[in-house]
Coordinates of C-alpha atoms in Angstrom, one line a residue:
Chain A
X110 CA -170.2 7.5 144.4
X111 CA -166.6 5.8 145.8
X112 CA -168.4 3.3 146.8
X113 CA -168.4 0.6 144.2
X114 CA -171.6 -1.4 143.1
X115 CA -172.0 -5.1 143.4
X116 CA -170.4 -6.6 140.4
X117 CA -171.6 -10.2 139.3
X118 CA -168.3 -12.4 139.3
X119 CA -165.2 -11.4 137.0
X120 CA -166.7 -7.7 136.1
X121 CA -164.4 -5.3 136.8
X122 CA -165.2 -1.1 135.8
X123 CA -161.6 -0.3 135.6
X124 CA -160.3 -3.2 133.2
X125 CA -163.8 -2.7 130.9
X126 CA -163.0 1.2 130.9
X127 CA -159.4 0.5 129.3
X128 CA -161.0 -2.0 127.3
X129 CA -163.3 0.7 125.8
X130 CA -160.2 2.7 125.0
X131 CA -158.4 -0.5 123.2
X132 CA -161.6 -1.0 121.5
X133 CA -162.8 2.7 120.1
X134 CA -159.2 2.9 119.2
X135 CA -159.2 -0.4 117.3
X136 CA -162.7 0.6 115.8
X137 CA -161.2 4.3 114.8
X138 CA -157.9 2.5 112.8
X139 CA -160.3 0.2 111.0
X140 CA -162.1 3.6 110.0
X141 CA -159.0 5.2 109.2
X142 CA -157.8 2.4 107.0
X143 CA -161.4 2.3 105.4
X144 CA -160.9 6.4 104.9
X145 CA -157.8 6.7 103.8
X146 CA -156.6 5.3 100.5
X147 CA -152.6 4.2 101.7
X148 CA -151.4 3.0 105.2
X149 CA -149.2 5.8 105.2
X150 CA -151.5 8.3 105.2
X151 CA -153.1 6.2 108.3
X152 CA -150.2 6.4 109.9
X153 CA -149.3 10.3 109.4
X154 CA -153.5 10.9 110.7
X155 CA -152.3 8.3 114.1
X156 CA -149.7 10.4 114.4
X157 CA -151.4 13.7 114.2
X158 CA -153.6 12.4 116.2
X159 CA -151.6 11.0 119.4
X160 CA -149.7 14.4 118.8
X161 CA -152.5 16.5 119.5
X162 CA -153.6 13.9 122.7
X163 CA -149.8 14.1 123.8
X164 CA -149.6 17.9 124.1
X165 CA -152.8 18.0 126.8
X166 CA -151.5 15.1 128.2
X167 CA -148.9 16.6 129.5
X168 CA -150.5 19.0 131.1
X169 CA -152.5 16.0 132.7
X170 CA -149.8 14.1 133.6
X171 CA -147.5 16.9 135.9
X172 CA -150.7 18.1 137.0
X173 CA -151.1 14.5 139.0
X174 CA -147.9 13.7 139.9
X175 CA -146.1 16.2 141.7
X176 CA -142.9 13.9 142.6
X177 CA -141.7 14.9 138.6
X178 CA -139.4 17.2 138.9
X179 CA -137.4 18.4 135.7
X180 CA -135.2 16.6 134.0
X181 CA -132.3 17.5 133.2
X182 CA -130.8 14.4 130.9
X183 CA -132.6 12.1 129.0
X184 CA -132.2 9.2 131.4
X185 CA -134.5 11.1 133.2
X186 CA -136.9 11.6 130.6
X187 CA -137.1 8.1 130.0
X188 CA -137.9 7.1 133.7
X189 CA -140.6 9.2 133.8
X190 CA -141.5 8.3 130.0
X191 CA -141.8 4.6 130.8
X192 CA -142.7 4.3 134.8
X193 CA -144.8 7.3 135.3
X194 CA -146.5 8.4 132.1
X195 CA -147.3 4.7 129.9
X196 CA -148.2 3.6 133.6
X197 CA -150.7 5.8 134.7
X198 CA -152.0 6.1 131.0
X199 CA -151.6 2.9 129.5
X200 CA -152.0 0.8 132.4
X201 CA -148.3 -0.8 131.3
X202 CA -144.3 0.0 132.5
X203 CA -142.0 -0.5 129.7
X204 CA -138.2 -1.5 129.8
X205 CA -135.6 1.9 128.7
X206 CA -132.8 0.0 126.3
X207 CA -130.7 0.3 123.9
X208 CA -129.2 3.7 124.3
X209 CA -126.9 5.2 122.0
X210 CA -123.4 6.2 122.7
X211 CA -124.4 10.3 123.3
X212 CA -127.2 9.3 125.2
X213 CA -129.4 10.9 123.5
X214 CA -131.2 8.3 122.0
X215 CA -133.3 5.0 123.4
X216 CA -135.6 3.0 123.2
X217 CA -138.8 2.1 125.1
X218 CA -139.9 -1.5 125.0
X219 CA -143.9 -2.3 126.2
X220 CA -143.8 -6.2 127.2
X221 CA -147.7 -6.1 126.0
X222 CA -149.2 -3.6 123.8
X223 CA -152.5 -2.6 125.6
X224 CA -153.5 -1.1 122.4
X225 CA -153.5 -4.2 120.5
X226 CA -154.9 -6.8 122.8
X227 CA -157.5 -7.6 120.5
X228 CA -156.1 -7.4 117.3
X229 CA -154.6 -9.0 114.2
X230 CA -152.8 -7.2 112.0
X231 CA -153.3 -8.7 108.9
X232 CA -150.0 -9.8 107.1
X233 CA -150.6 -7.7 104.0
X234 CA -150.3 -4.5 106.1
X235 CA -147.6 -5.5 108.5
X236 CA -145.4 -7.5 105.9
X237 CA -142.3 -4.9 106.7
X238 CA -142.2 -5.4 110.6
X239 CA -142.0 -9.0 110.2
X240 CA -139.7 -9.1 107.7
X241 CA -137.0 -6.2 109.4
X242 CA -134.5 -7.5 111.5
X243 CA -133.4 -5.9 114.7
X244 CA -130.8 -4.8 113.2
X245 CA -132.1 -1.8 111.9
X246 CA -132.2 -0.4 115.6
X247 CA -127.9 0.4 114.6
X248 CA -128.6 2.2 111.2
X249 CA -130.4 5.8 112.8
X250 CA -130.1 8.0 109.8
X251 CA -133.6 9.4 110.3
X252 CA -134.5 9.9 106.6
X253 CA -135.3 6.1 107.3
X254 CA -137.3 4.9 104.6
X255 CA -139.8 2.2 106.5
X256 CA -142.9 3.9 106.5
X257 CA -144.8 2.4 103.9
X258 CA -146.8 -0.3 106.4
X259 CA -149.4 0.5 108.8
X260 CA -148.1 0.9 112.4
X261 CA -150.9 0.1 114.5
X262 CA -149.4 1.4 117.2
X263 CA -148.7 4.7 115.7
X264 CA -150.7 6.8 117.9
X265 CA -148.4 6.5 121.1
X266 CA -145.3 7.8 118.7
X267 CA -147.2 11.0 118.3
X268 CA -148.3 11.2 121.8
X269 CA -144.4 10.8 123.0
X270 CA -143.7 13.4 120.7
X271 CA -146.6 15.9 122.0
X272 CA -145.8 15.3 125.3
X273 CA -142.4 16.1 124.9
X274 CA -142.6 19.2 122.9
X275 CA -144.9 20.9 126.1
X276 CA -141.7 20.2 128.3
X277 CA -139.8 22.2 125.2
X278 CA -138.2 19.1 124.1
X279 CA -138.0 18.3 120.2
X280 CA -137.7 14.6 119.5
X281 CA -138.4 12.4 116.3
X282 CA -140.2 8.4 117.8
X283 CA -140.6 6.1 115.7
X284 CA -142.0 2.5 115.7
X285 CA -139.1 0.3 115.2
X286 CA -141.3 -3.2 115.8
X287 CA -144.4 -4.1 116.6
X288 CA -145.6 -7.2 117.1
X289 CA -148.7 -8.6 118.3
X290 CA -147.6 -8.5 121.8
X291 CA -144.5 -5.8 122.1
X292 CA -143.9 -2.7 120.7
X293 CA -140.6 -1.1 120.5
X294 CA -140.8 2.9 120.4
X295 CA -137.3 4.7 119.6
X296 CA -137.3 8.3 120.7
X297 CA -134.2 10.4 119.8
X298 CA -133.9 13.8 121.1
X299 CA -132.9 16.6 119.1
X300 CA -132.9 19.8 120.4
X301 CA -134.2 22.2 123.2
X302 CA -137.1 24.4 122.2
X303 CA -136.0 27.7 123.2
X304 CA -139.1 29.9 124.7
X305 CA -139.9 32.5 122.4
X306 CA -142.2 35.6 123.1
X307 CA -144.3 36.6 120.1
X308 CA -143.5 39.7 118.7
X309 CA -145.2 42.6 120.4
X310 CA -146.4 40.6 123.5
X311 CA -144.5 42.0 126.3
Chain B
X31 CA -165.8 9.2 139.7
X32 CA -162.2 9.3 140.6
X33 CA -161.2 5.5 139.1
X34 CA -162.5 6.6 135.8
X35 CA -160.2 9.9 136.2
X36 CA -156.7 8.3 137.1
X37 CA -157.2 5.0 136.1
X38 CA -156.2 3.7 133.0
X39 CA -158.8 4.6 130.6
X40 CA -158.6 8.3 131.2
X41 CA -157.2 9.1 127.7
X42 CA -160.4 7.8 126.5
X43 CA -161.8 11.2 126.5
X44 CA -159.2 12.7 124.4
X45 CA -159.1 9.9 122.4
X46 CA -162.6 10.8 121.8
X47 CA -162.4 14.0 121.1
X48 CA -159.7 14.1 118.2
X49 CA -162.1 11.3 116.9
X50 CA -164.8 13.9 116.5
X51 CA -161.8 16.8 115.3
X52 CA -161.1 14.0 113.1
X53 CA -165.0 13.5 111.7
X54 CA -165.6 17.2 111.6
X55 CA -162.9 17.7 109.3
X56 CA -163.3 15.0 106.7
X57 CA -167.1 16.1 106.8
X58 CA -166.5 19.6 106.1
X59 CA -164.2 17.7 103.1
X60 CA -167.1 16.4 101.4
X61 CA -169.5 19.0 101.5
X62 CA -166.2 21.0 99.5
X63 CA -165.8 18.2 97.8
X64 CA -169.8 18.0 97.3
X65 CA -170.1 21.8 95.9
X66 CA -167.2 21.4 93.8
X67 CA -168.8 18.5 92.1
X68 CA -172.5 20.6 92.1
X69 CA -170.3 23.6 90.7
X70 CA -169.3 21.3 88.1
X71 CA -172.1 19.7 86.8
X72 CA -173.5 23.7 86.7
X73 CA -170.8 24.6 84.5
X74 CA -171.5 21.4 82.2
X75 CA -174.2 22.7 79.5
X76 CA -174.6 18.6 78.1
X77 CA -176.3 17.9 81.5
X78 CA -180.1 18.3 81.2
X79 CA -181.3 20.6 84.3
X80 CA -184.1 18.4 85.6
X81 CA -181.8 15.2 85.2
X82 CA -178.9 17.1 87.6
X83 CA -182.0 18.0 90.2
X84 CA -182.6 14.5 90.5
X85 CA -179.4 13.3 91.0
X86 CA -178.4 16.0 93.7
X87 CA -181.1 14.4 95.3
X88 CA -179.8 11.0 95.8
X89 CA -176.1 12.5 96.3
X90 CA -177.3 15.0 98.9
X91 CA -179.2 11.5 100.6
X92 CA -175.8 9.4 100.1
X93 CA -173.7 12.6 101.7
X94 CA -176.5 12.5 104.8
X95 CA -175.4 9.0 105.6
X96 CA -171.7 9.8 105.4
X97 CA -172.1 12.8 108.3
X98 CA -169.9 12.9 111.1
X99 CA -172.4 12.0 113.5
X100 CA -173.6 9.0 111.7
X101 CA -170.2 8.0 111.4
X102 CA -169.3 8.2 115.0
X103 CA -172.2 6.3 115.9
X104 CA -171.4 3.5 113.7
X105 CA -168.4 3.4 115.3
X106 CA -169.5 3.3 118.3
X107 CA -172.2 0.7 117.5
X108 CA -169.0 -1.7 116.2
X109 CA -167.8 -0.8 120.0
X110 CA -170.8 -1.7 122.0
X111 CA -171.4 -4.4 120.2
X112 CA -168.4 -6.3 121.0
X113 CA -167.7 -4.8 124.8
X114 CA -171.4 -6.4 125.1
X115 CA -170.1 -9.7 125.3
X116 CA -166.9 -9.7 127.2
X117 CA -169.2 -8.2 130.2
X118 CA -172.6 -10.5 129.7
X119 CA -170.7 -13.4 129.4
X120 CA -170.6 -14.9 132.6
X121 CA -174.2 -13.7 133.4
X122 CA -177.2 -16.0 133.0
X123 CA -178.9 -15.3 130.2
X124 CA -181.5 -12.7 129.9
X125 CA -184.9 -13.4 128.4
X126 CA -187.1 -10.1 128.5
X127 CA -186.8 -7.1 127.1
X128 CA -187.3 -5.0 130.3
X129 CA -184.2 -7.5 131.6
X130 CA -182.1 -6.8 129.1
X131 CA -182.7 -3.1 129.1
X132 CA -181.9 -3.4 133.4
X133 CA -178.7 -5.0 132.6
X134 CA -178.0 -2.1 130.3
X135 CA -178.2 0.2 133.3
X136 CA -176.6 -1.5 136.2
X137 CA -173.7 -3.9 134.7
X138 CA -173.3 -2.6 131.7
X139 CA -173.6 1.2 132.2
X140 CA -171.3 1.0 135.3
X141 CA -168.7 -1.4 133.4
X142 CA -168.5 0.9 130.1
X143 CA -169.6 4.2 131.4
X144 CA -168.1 4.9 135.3
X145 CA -171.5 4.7 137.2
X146 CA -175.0 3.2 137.4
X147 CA -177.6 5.4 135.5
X148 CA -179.8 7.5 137.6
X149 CA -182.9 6.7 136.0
X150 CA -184.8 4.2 133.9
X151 CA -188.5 5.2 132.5
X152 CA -190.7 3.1 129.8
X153 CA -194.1 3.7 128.9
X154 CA -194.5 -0.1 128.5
X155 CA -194.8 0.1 124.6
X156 CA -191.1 0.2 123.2
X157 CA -189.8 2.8 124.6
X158 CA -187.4 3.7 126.8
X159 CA -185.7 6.9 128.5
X160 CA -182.2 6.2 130.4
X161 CA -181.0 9.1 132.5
X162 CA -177.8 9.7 133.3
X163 CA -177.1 12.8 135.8
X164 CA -173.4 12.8 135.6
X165 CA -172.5 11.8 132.4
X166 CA -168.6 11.4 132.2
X167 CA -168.3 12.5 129.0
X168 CA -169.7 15.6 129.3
X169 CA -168.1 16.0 132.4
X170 CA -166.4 18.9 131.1
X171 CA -169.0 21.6 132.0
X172 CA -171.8 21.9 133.7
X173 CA -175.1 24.2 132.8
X174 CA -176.4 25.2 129.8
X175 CA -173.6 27.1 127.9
X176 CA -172.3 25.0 125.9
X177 CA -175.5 22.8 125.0
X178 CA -175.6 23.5 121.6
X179 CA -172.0 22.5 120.8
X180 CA -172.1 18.4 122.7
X181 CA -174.5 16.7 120.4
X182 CA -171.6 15.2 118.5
X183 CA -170.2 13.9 122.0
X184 CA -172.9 11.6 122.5
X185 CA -173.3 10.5 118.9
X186 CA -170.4 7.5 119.9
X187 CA -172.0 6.7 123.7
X188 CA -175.8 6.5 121.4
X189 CA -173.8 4.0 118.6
X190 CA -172.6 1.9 122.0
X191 CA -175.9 1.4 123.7
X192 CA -177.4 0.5 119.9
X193 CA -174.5 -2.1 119.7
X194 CA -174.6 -3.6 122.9
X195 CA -178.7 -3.7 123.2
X196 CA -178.4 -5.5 119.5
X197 CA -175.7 -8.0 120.6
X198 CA -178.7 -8.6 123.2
X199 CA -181.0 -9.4 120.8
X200 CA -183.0 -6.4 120.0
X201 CA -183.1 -3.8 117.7
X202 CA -183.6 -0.1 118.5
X203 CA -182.6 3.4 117.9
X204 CA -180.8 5.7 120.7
X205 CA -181.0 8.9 120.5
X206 CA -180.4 11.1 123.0
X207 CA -181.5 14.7 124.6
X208 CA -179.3 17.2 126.9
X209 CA -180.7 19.9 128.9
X210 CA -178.5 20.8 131.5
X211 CA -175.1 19.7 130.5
X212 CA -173.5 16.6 132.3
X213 CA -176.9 15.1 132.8
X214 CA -178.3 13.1 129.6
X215 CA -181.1 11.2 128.7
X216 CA -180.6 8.9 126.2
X217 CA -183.8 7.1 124.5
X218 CA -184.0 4.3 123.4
X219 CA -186.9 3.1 120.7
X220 CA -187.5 -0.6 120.3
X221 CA -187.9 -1.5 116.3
X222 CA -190.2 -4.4 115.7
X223 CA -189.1 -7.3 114.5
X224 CA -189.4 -7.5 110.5

């Protein structure tokens, strides 16, 4: 079954496949936004949804590379985040920036956003992103009040998060831009998840 | 298929499957919200008995379209459709039906789907059976145990060969049939042209 089959000129099974991805996940936000009556509510249901993906991804993703070890600061955790995991998942590396003075907080900027390749947010629902300047990467109080506009890209926040939480990490991501071609995810860590045996289970 | 597995597309499956978590759930909403509104209308003595029986009627036909199995395969019809053309469109163009539907299995089964399909059966009057031994979404198990339970995972792969086949110029209905879990046939009905 290796063995590939003669593809006509400029057909490739491994770019189509990814493009099926892009696509049902373009086709499930249209849904969403079609569901759900505020772009906020679409964004919580992304989240909730790349959360769920995030924690069995995890599992996936140590599973298949064995050269992770664990990490002990978040420099490493970033590596991994943005050459290992968005590569072998997303097909893309991004760049780590923009870290904080207690290291404990960075940001992970994807050059191209496979998720959006075909898409156009229309300006109505993406107003705020355009409008925000960089800036607001400084100003991390995380009561942060910009969640009102769809974030198409919501989905990989929630994955980030999931992720993370299997490896007993608790961190808040957030989309801090996204244009049509990068996407910048913040990911602050905030504590260590302390295993915990459930009562009675010795 | 080992591409399919470490490549890039790989979170397509659970991608997929918090789709259907997702579609489950708002279904099991409405048919709350559905007996609420019955519960309701009970409750309301102005409502004439025989005018509330007709009007389940044509809610209960509404809520039937709204399923989440109808709604997966719409959206997987919206997906088809368009994947259709990026990989037909440096292919010469097709004129019969039976060239159409053998473009379905080799190109566009192996572009969308992992592999080529294993088998390809018409009776020569609109119909057609695709079998598929290995199906990579139903990779997950194999035998019968858990038959029952993975209709709902092929109502999206059905919606993509409906969208794709339409994009080609004809009309049909897929549905499709499992008996031993990862292989699938999938049929495919030709509508006539109104």
């Amino acid at each position: 079954m290796s063995k590939q089959t003669k593809f006509p000129m400029g057909i490739d099974s491994k770019k189509i496949s990814g493009e099926l991805f892009t696509l049902t996940y373009g086709a499930l936000v249209a849904e969403l936004l079609r569901d759900l009556e505020s772009p906020l509510a679409v964004n919580r249901q992304l989240d909730k949804m790349g959360y769920n993906i995030g924690l069995r991804l995890a599992d996936d993703l140590l599973a298949k590379n064995s050269q992770i070890h664990r990490c002990t600061d978040m420099h490493q955790v970033a590596d991994v985040l943005a050459k290992v995991a968005l590569r072998s998942y997303l097909g893309v590396t991004a760049q780590v920036s923009n870290w904080n003075a207690r290291n404990d907080e960075f940001s992970l900027i994807l050059e191209s956003n496979p998720l959006a390749e075909f898409v156009e947010v229309p300006p109505e629902l993406a107003q705020d992103l355009r409008q925000e300047p960089c800036a607001m990467i400084v100003n991390d109080s995380p009561g942060r009040d910009d969640s009102h506009y769809h974030k198409y890209s919501q989905i990989l926040c929630g994955a980030i998060r999931g992720a993370l939480e299997m490896m007993h990490m608790e961190v808040q991501t957030f989309i801090v831009q996204e244009h049509s071609q990068s996407v910048e995810i913040r990911v602050k860590f905030i504590r260590i998840l302390q295993e915990s045996v459930p009562p009675g289970d010795d | 298929m080992n591409s399919l597995v470490s490549g890039p597309c790989f979170p397509f499956e659970f991608l997929h499957a918090e789709i259907i978590q997702y579609e489950k759930q708002r279904e099991a909403e409405q048919i709350e919200k559905r007996k609420n509104w019955i519960e309701q209308m009970r409750d309301n003595p102005q409502v004439e008995v025989s005018l509330l029986d007709e009007q389940l009627k044509s809610v209960k036909q509404v809520f039937i379209q709204g399923n989440a199995e109808t709604r997966l395969e719409a959206l997987g019809y919206r997906v088809g459709f368009v994947l259709v053309e990026k990989i037909a469109k440096d292919l010469p163009r097709m004129i019969t039906e039976l060239e159409k539907m053998k473009f379905l299995c080799k190109e566009f089964w192996t572009a969308v789907f992992g592999r080529q399909v294993d088998n390809l059966r018409t009776n020569h009057q609109g119909v057609y059976v695709v079998q598929d031994n290995k199906f990579f979404i139903l990779n997950f198990a194999e035998g019968k145990q858990h038959v029952e339970k993975c209709a709902i995972y092929l109502a999206f792969p059905c919606g993509i060969v409906r969208g794709a086949l339409y994009n080609l110029g004809i009309t049909t209905l897929v549905t499709s049939s499992v008996e031993n879990m990862p292989a699938v046939k999938f049929h495919v009905h030709m509508q006539q042209k109104s």
